[in-house]
Coordinates of C-alpha atoms in Angstrom, one line a residue:
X72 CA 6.6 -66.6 -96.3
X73 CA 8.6 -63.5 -97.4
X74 CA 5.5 -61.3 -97.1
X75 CA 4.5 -62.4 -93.6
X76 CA 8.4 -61.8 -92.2
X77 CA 8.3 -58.6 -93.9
X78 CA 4.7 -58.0 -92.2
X79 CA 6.2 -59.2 -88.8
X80 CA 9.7 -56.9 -89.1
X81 CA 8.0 -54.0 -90.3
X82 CA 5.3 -54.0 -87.4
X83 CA 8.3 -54.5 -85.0
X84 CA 10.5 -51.4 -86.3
X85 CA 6.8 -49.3 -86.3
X86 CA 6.1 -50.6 -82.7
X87 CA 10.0 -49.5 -81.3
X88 CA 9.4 -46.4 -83.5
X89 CA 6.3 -45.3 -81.4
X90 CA 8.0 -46.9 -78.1
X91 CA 10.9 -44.1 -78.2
X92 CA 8.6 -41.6 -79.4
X93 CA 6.3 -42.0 -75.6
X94 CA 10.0 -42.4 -74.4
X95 CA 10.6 -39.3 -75.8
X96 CA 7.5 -37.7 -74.6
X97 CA 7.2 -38.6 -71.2
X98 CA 8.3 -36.0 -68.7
X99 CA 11.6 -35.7 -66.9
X100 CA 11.0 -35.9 -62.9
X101 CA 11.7 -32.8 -61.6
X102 CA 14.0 -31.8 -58.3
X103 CA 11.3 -31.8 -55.7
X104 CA 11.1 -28.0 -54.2
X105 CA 11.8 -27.5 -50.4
X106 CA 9.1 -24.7 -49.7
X107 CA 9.5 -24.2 -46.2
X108 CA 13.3 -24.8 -44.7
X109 CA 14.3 -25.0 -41.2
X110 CA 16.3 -22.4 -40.0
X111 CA 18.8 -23.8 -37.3
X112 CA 20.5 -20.8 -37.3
X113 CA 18.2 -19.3 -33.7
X114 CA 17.1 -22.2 -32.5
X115 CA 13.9 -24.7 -32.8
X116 CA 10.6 -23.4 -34.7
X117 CA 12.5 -20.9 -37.1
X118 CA 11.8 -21.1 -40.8
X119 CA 13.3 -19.1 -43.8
X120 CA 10.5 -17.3 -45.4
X121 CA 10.5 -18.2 -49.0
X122 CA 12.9 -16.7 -51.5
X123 CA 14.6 -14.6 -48.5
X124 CA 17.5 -15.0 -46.1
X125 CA 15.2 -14.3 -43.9
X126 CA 14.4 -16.8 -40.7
X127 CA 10.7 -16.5 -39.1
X128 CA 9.1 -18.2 -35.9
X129 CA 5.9 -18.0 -35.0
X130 CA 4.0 -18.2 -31.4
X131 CA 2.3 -17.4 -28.7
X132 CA -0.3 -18.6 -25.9
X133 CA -4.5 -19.2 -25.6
X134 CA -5.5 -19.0 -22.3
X135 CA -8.5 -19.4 -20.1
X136 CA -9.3 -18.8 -16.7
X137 CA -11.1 -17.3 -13.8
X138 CA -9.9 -15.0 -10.4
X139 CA -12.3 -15.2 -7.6
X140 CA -12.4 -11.8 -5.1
X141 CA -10.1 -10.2 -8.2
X142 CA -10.0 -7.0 -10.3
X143 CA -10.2 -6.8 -13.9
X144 CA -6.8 -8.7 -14.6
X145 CA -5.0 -11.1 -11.9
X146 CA -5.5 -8.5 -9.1
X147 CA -6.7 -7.9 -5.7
X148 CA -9.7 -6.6 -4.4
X149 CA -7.5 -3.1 -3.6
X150 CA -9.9 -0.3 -4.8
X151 CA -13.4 0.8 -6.7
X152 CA -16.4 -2.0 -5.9
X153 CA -13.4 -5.1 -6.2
X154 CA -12.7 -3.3 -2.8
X155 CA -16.1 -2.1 -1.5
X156 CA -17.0 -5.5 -0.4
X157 CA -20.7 -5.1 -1.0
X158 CA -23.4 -6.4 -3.4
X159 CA -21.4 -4.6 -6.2
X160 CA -18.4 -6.6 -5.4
X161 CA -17.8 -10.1 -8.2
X162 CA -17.1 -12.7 -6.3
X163 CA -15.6 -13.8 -9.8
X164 CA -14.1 -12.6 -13.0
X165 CA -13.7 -14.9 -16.1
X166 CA -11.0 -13.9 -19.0
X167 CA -9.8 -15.5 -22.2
X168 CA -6.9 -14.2 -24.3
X169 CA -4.6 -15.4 -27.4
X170 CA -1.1 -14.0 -27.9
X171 CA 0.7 -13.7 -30.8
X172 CA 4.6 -13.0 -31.6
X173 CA 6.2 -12.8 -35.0
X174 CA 10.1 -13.1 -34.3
X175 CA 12.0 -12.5 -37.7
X176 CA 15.7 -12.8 -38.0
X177 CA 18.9 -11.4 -40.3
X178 CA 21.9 -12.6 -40.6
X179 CA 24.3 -9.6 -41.8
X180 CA 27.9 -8.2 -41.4
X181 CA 26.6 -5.7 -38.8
X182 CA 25.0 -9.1 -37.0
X183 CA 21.7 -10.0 -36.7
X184 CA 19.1 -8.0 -37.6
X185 CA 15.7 -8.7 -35.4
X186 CA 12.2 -7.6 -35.2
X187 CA 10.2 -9.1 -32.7
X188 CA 6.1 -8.7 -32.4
X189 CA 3.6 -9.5 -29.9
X190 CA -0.1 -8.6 -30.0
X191 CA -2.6 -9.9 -27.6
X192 CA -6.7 -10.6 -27.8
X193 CA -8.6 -10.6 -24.7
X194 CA -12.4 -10.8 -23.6
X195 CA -12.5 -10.3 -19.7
X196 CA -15.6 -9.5 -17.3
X197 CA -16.2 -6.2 -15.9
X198 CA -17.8 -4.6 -12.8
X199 CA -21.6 -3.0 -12.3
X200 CA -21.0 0.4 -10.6
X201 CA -23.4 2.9 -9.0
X202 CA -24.8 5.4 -11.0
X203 CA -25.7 7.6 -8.1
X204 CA -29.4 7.5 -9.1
X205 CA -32.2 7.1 -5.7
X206 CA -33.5 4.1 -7.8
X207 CA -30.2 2.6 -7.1
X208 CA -29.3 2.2 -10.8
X209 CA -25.9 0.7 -12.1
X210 CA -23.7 1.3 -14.8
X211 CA -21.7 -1.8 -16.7
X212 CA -18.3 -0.7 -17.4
X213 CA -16.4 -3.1 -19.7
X214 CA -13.1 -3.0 -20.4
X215 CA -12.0 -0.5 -23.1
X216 CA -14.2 -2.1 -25.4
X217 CA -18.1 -1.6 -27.3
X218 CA -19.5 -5.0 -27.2
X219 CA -23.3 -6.0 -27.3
X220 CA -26.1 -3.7 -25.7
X221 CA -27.5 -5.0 -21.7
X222 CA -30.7 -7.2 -22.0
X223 CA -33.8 -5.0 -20.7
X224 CA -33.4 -5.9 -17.2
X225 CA -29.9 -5.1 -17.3
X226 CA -27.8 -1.5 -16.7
X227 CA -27.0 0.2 -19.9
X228 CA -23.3 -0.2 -21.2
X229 CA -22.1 -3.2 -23.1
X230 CA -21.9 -6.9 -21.4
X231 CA -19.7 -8.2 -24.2
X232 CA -16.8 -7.5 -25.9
X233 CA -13.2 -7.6 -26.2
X234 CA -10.0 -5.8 -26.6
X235 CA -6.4 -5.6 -28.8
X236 CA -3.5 -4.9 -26.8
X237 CA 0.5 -4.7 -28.0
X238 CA 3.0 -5.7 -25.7
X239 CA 6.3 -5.2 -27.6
X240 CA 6.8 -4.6 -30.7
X241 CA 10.7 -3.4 -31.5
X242 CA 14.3 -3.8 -33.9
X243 CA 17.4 -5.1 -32.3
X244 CA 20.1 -3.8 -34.4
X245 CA 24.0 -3.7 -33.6
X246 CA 23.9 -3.8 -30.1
X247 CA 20.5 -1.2 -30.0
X248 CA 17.0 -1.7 -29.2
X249 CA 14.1 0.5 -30.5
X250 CA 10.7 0.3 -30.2
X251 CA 8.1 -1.2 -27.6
X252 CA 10.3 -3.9 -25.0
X253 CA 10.7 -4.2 -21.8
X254 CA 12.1 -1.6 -19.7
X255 CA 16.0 -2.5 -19.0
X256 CA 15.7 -1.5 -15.5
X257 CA 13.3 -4.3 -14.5
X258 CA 15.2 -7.8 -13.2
X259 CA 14.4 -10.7 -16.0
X260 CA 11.6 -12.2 -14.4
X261 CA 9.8 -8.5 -14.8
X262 CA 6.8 -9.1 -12.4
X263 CA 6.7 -12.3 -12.0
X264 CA 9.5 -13.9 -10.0
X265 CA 7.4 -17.0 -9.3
X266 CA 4.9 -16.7 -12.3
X267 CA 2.6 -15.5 -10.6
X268 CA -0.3 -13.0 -8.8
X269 CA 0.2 -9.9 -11.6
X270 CA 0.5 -6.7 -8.9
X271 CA 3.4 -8.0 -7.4
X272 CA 5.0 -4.9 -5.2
X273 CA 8.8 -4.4 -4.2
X274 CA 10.4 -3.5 -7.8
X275 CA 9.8 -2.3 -11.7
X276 CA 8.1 -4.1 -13.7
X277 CA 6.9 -3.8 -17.6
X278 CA 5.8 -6.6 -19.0
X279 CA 3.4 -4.6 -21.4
X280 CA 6.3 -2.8 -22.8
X281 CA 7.6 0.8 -22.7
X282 CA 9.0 2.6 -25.2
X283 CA 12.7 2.8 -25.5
X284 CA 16.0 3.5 -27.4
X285 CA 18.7 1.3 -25.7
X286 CA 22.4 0.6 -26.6
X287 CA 23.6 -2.8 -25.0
X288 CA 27.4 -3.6 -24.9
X289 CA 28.3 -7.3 -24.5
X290 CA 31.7 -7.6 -22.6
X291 CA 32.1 -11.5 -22.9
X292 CA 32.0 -14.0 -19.8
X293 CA 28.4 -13.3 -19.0
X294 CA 28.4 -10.0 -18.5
X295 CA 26.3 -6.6 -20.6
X296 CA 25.8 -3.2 -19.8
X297 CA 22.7 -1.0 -20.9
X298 CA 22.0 2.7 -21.7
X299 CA 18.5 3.0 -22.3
X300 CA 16.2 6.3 -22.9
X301 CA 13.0 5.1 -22.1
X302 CA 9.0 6.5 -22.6
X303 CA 7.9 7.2 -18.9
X304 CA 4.3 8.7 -20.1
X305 CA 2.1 5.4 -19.7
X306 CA 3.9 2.9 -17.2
X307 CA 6.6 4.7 -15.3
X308 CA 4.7 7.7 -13.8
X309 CA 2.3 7.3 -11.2
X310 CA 0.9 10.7 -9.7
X311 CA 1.4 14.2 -9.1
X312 CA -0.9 16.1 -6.6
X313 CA -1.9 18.8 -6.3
X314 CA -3.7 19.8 -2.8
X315 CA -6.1 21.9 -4.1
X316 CA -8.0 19.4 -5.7
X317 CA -8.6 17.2 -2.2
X318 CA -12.0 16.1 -1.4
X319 CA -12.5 13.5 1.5
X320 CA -14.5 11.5 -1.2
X321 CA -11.4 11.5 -3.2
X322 CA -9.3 10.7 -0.2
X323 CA -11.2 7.9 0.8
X324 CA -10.7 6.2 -3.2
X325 CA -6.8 6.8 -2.4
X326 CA -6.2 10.2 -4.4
X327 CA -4.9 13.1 -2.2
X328 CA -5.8 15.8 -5.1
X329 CA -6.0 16.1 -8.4
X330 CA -3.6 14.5 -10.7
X331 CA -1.3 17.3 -12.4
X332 CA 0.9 16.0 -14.9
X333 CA 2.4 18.1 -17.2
X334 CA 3.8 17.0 -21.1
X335 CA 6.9 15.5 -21.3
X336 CA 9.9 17.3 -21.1
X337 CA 12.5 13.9 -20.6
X338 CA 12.3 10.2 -21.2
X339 CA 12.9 7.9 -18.0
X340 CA 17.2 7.4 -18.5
X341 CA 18.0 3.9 -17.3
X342 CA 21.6 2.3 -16.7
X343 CA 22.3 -1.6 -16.1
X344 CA 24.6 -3.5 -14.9
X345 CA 23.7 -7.5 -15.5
X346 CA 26.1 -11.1 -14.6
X347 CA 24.6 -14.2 -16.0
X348 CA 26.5 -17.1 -14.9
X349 CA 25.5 -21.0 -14.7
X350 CA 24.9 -20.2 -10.8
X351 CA 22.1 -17.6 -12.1
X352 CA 22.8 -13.8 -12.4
X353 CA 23.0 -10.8 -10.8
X354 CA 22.0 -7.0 -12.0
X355 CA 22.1 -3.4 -10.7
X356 CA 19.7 -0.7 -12.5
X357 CA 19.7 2.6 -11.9
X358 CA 16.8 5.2 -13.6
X359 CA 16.2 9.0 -13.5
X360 CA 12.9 9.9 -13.6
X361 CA 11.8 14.1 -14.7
X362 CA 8.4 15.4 -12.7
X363 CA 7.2 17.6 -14.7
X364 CA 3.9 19.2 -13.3
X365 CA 1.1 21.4 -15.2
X366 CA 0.0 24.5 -13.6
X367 CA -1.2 25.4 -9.7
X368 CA -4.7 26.4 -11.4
X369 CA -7.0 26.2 -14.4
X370 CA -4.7 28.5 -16.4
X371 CA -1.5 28.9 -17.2
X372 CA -1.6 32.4 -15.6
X373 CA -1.6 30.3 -12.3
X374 CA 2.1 29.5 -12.6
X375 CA 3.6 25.7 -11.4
X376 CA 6.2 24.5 -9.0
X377 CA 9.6 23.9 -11.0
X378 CA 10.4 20.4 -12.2
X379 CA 12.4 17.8 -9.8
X380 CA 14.2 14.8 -10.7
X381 CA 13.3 11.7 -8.8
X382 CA 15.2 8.4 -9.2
X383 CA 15.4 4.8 -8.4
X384 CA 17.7 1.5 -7.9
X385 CA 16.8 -1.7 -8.0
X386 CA 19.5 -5.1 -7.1
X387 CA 18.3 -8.5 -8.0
X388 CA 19.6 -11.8 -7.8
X389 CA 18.5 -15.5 -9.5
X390 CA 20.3 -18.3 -7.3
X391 CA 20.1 -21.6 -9.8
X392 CA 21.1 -25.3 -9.4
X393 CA 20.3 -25.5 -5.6
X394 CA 19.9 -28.8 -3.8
X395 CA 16.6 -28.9 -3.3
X396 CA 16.2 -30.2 -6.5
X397 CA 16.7 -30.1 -10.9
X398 CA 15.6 -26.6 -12.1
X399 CA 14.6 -25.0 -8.4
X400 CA 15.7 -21.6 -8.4
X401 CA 15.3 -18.3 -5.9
X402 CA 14.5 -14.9 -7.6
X403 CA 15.4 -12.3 -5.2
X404 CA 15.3 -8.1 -5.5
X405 CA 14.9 -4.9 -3.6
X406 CA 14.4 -1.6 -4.5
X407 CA 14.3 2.4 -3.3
X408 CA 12.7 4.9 -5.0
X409 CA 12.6 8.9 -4.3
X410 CA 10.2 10.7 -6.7
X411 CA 9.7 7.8 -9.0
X412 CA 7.5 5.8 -7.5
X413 CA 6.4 3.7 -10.2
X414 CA 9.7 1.7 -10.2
X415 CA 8.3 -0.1 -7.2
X416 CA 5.0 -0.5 -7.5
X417 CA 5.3 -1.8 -10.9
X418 CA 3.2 -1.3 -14.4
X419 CA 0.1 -3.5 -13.0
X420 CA 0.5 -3.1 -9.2
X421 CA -2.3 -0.4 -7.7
X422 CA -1.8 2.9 -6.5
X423 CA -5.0 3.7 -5.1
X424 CA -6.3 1.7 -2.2
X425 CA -10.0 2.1 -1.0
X426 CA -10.8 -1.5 1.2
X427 CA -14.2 -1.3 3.3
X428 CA -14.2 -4.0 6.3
X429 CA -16.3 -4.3 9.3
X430 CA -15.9 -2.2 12.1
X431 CA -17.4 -2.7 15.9
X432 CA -17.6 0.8 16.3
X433 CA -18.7 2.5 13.7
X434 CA -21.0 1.7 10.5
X435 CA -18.2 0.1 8.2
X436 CA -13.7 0.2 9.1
X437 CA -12.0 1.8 5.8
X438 CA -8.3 1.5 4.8
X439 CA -7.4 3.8 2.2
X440 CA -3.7 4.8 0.9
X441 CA -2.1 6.3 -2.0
X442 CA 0.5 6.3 -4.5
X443 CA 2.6 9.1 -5.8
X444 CA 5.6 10.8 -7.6
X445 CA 5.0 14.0 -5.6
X446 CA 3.0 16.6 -4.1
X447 CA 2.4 20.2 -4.2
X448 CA 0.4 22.7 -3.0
X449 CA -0.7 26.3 -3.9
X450 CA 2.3 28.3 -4.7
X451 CA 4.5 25.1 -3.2
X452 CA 7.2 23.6 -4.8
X453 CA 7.3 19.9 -5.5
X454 CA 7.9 17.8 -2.3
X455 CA 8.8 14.2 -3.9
X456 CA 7.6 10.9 -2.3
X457 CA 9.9 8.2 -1.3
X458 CA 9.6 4.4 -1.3
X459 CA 11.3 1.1 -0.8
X460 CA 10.3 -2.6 -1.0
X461 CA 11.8 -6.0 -1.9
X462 CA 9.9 -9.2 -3.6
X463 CA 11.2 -12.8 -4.2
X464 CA 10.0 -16.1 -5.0
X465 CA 11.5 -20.0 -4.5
X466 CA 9.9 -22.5 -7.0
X467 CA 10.2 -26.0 -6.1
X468 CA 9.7 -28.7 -9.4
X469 CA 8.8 -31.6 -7.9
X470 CA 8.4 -33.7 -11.3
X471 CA 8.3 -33.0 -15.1
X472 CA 4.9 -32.2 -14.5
X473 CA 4.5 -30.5 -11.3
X474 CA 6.0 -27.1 -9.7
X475 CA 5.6 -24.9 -6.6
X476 CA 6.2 -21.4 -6.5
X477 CA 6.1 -19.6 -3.0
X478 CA 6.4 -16.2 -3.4
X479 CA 5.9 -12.7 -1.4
X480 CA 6.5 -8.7 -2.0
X481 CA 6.5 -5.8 1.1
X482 CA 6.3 -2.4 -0.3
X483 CA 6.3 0.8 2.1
X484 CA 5.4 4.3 0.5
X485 CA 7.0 7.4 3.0
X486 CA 5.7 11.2 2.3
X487 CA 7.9 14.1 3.6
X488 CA 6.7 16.4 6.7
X489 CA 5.5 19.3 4.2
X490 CA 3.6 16.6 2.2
X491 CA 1.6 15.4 5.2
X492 CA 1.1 19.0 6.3
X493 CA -0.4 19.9 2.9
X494 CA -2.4 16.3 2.6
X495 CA -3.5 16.4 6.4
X496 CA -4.3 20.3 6.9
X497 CA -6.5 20.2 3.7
X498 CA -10.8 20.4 4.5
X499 CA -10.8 17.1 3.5
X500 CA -9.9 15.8 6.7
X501 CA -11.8 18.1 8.5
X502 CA -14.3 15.3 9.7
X503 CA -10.9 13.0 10.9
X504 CA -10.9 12.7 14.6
X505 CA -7.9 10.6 15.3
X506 CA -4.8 10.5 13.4
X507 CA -3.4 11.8 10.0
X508 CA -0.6 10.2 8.4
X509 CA -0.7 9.4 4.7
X510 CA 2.3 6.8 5.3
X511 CA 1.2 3.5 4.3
X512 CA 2.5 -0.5 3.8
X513 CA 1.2 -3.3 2.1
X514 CA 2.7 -6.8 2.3
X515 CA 1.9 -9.9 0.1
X516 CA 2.4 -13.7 0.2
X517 CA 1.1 -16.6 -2.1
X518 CA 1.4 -19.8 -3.5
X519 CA 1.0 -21.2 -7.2
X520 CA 0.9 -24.5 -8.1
X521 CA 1.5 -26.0 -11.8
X522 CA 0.6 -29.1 -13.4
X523 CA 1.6 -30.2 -17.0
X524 CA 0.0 -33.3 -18.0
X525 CA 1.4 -32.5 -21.8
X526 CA 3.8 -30.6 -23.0
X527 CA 3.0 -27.0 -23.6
X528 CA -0.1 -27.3 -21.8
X529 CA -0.5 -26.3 -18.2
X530 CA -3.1 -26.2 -15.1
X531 CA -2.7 -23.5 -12.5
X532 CA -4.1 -22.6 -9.4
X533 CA -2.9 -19.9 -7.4
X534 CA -3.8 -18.1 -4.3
X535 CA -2.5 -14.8 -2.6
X536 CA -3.1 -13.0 0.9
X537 CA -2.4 -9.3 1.2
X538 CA -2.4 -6.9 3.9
X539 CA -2.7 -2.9 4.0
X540 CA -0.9 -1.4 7.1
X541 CA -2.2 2.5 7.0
X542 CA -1.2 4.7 9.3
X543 CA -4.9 6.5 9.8
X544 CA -6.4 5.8 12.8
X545 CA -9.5 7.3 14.6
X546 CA -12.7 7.5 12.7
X547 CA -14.2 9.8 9.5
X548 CA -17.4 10.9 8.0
X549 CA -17.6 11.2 5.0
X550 CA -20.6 11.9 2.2
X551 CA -22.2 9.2 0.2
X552 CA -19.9 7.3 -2.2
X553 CA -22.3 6.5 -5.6
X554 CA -19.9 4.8 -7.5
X555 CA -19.7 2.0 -4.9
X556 CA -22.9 2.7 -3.1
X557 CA -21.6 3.5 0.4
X558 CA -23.9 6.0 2.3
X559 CA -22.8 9.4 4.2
X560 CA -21.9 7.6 7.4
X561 CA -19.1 7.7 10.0
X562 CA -16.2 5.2 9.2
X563 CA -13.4 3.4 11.5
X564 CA -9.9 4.0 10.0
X565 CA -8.4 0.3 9.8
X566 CA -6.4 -1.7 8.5
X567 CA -7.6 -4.2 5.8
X568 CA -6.9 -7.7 4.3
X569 CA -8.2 -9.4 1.2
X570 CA -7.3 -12.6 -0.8
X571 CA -7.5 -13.7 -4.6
X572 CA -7.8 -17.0 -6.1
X573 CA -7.0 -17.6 -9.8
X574 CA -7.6 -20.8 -12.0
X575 CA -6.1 -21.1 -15.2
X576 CA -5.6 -23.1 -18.6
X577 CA -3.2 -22.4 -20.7
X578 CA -2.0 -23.8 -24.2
X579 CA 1.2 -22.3 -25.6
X580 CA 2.7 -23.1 -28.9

């Protein structure tokens, strides 16, 4: 009996031995590890990036959709075969893009350091244009981009293809602003003040970005001030003629000369004035813009006219919280513009117009008009070209899911006396019998409708009408036009209209 309780009490102690011995073993449960924290800090969808004090967001858009009677974006059918209204012509363009923006923010005793990145990816259809060859051959011309070869049967060129595009990429430091943004002299809604058609007239615009080194002071209650020294090589300069380069074929595509932009010798200097109140806001911008030409000939031996300084001024105004319903609101603003041209016909807006129409008296009607900074002539000085316009839009939400935007833009371009002398006495209106007057207006109205069944995902249709009011009148002959297959022939000077339809999906997240 003593054997088997010492049997039974010595298998117990072993057994509790080897019990606290696993106990002993087993692992301790470890604090679990929160890879990815919210950042509250700058609002929803920012995250610290591991290890850092550093708070990141990502975003962006994927879009689809398709313009009918358009140009190579969201355009009008204003110039080259969008505008020749022949066989060339699409009667529709299909595009489909994906944004990206990387938003990264500091917290430091300076403030906030930011970066802010936004890249896009789009595939869009081109045109076919003549080649000039008897056979009546085309040429495919896609957009910026190699892609795959044409099928037999097809032009040569590429059919396929995409492009890479940066809209902003820029630090906000300390009150300052460097790098790719949007100009400071555009109103906040930039082109759009309805969302909408993208070569809105009547004011700046720069939604791709533009270069800039700005300083922007907050004052408290709403209201900032900018100083900003911006890049005016690729959105903010429009043209410079020169005389001597005129050819009625050229005239009749909207060019009154050769283009004869020098180097840079300034940036753009922009001042702003903004009030943002819970009514909506209010801003004045003022910019200086340096013409700067090349030389009156081939060689530098020639000589060139002396630079001039154009400018511009733009008011706008956003009216929120009317009656006509929860989140309507009017976006209002005017502009004048005297050697800087560009501030009203914004970064996507035309400034060549070449529209073929019918015509009862003569083999087609043209109405042709063109944009510029200035003109000179041989030996002249610069004679700079003046401007003014206005654009607005009222959008109407008639639910959580559905809005109306109406929206419209008048634009008016003005050349001086010596610049219609130069443009009007040169051989390439020889053939005009009628009236010269480069003077031009072009008026727009449209109407964009939204639905969003889901959040973040919207339907669009919209629609716009334009009108170009030249000032021509009479009738021209001109040579044969290859590049959009219009013969030597006698042509009505008239005004002309077109329209544009676009449909669009869009996913944003």
């Amino acid at each position: 009996m003593n054997v088997v309780k010492s049997l039974l009490l010595g298998t117990a102690a072993g057994l509790i031995a080897v019990g606290g011995a696993q106990a002993a073993d087993l692992p301790v449960k470890a604090k679990a590890v929160e890879y990815v924290k919210i950042c509250s800090l700058y609002g929803a969808g920012f995250y610290y990036i591991p290890g850092t004090d550093t708070c990141i967001k990502l975003g962006g858009y994927l879009r689809a959709e398709v313009a009918l009677n358009a140009g190579g974006n969201y355009s009008a059918a204003y110039n080259g075969v969008s505008g020749a209204n022949n066989r060339l012509s699409n009667y529709y363009l299909a595009r489909a893009r994906e944004d990206l923006n990387i938003d990264t923010r500091t917290a430091t005793e300076y403030g906030v350091v930011r970066t802010y990145f936004d890249a896009v990816f789009t595939w869009t259809t081109d045109n076919y244009t003549g080649s000039g060859s008897a056979t009546g051959a085309t040429v495919y011309s896609q957009l910026g981009s190699t892609g795959v070869s044409a099928p037999n049967n097809a032009s040569s060129g590429t059919i396929s293809g995409g492009t890479l595009g940066v809209y902003y990429a820029f630090i906000q430091f300390a009150g300052f602003t460097m790098g790719k943004s949007v100009s400071q002299f555009d109103a906040p809604w930039t082109n759009y003040p309805g969302n909408n058609f993208d070569q809105l007239v009547g004011g700046s615009g720069s939604v791709n970005g533009v270069a800039q080194f700005t300083y922007t002071a907050d004052f408290g209650q709403g209201v900032t001030a900018t100083v900003s020294a911006q890049d005016q090589t690729q959105f903010f300069t429009t043209n410079i003629w020169n005389t001597a380069g005129m050819s009625t074929s050229g005239v009749l595509g909207g060019a009154y000369g050769s283009n004869d932009i020098g180097g840079t010798r300034s940036p753009d200097i922009v001042g702003m004035v903004r009030v943002d109140q819970a009514w909506g806001l209010f801003q004045a911008s003022v910019a200086a813009h340096d013409n700067h030409v090349a030389y009156y000939g081939a060689s530098e031996v020639t000589g060139h006219p002396e630079d001039k300084w154009g400018w511009a001024v733009q008011l706008a105004l956003q009216i929120k919280n009317i009656p006509t319903g929860a989140g309507d609101v009017i976006n209002i603003s005017g502009v004048y513009t005297d050697g800087a041209s560009r501030y009203n016909f914004q970064s996507l807006a035309a400034t060549s117009y070449s529209m073929f129409g019918g015509s009862g008296s003569a083999y087609q009607s043209i109405g042709f008009a063109g944009v510029s900074d200035a003109v000179f002539g041989p030996n002249g000085q610069l004679e700079l070209t003046k401007t003014y316009g206005f654009r607005g839009a009222y959008t109407h939400n008639w639910n959580p899911y559905w809005n109306t935007a109406l929206y419209g833009a008048w634009a008016a371009v003005n050349y001086s006396g010596t610049a219609k002398g130069l443009i009007c006495g040169s051989a390439a209106f020889a053939s005009l019998t009628g009236t010269c007057n480069p003077d031009f207006n072009i008026g727009q109205i449209g109407v964009i409708t939204r639905w969003t069944p889901v959040k973040n995902l919207t339907f669009s249709a919209d629609f716009v009408y334009s009108h170009l009011d030249q000032k021509y009148s009479g009738v021209i002959t001109t040579p044969a036009l290859a590049s959009v297959a219009k013969p030597a022939a006698t042509y009505e000077l008239k005004d002309q209209d077109t329209y544009s339809l676009l449909l669009r999906a869009q996913r944003n997240w």
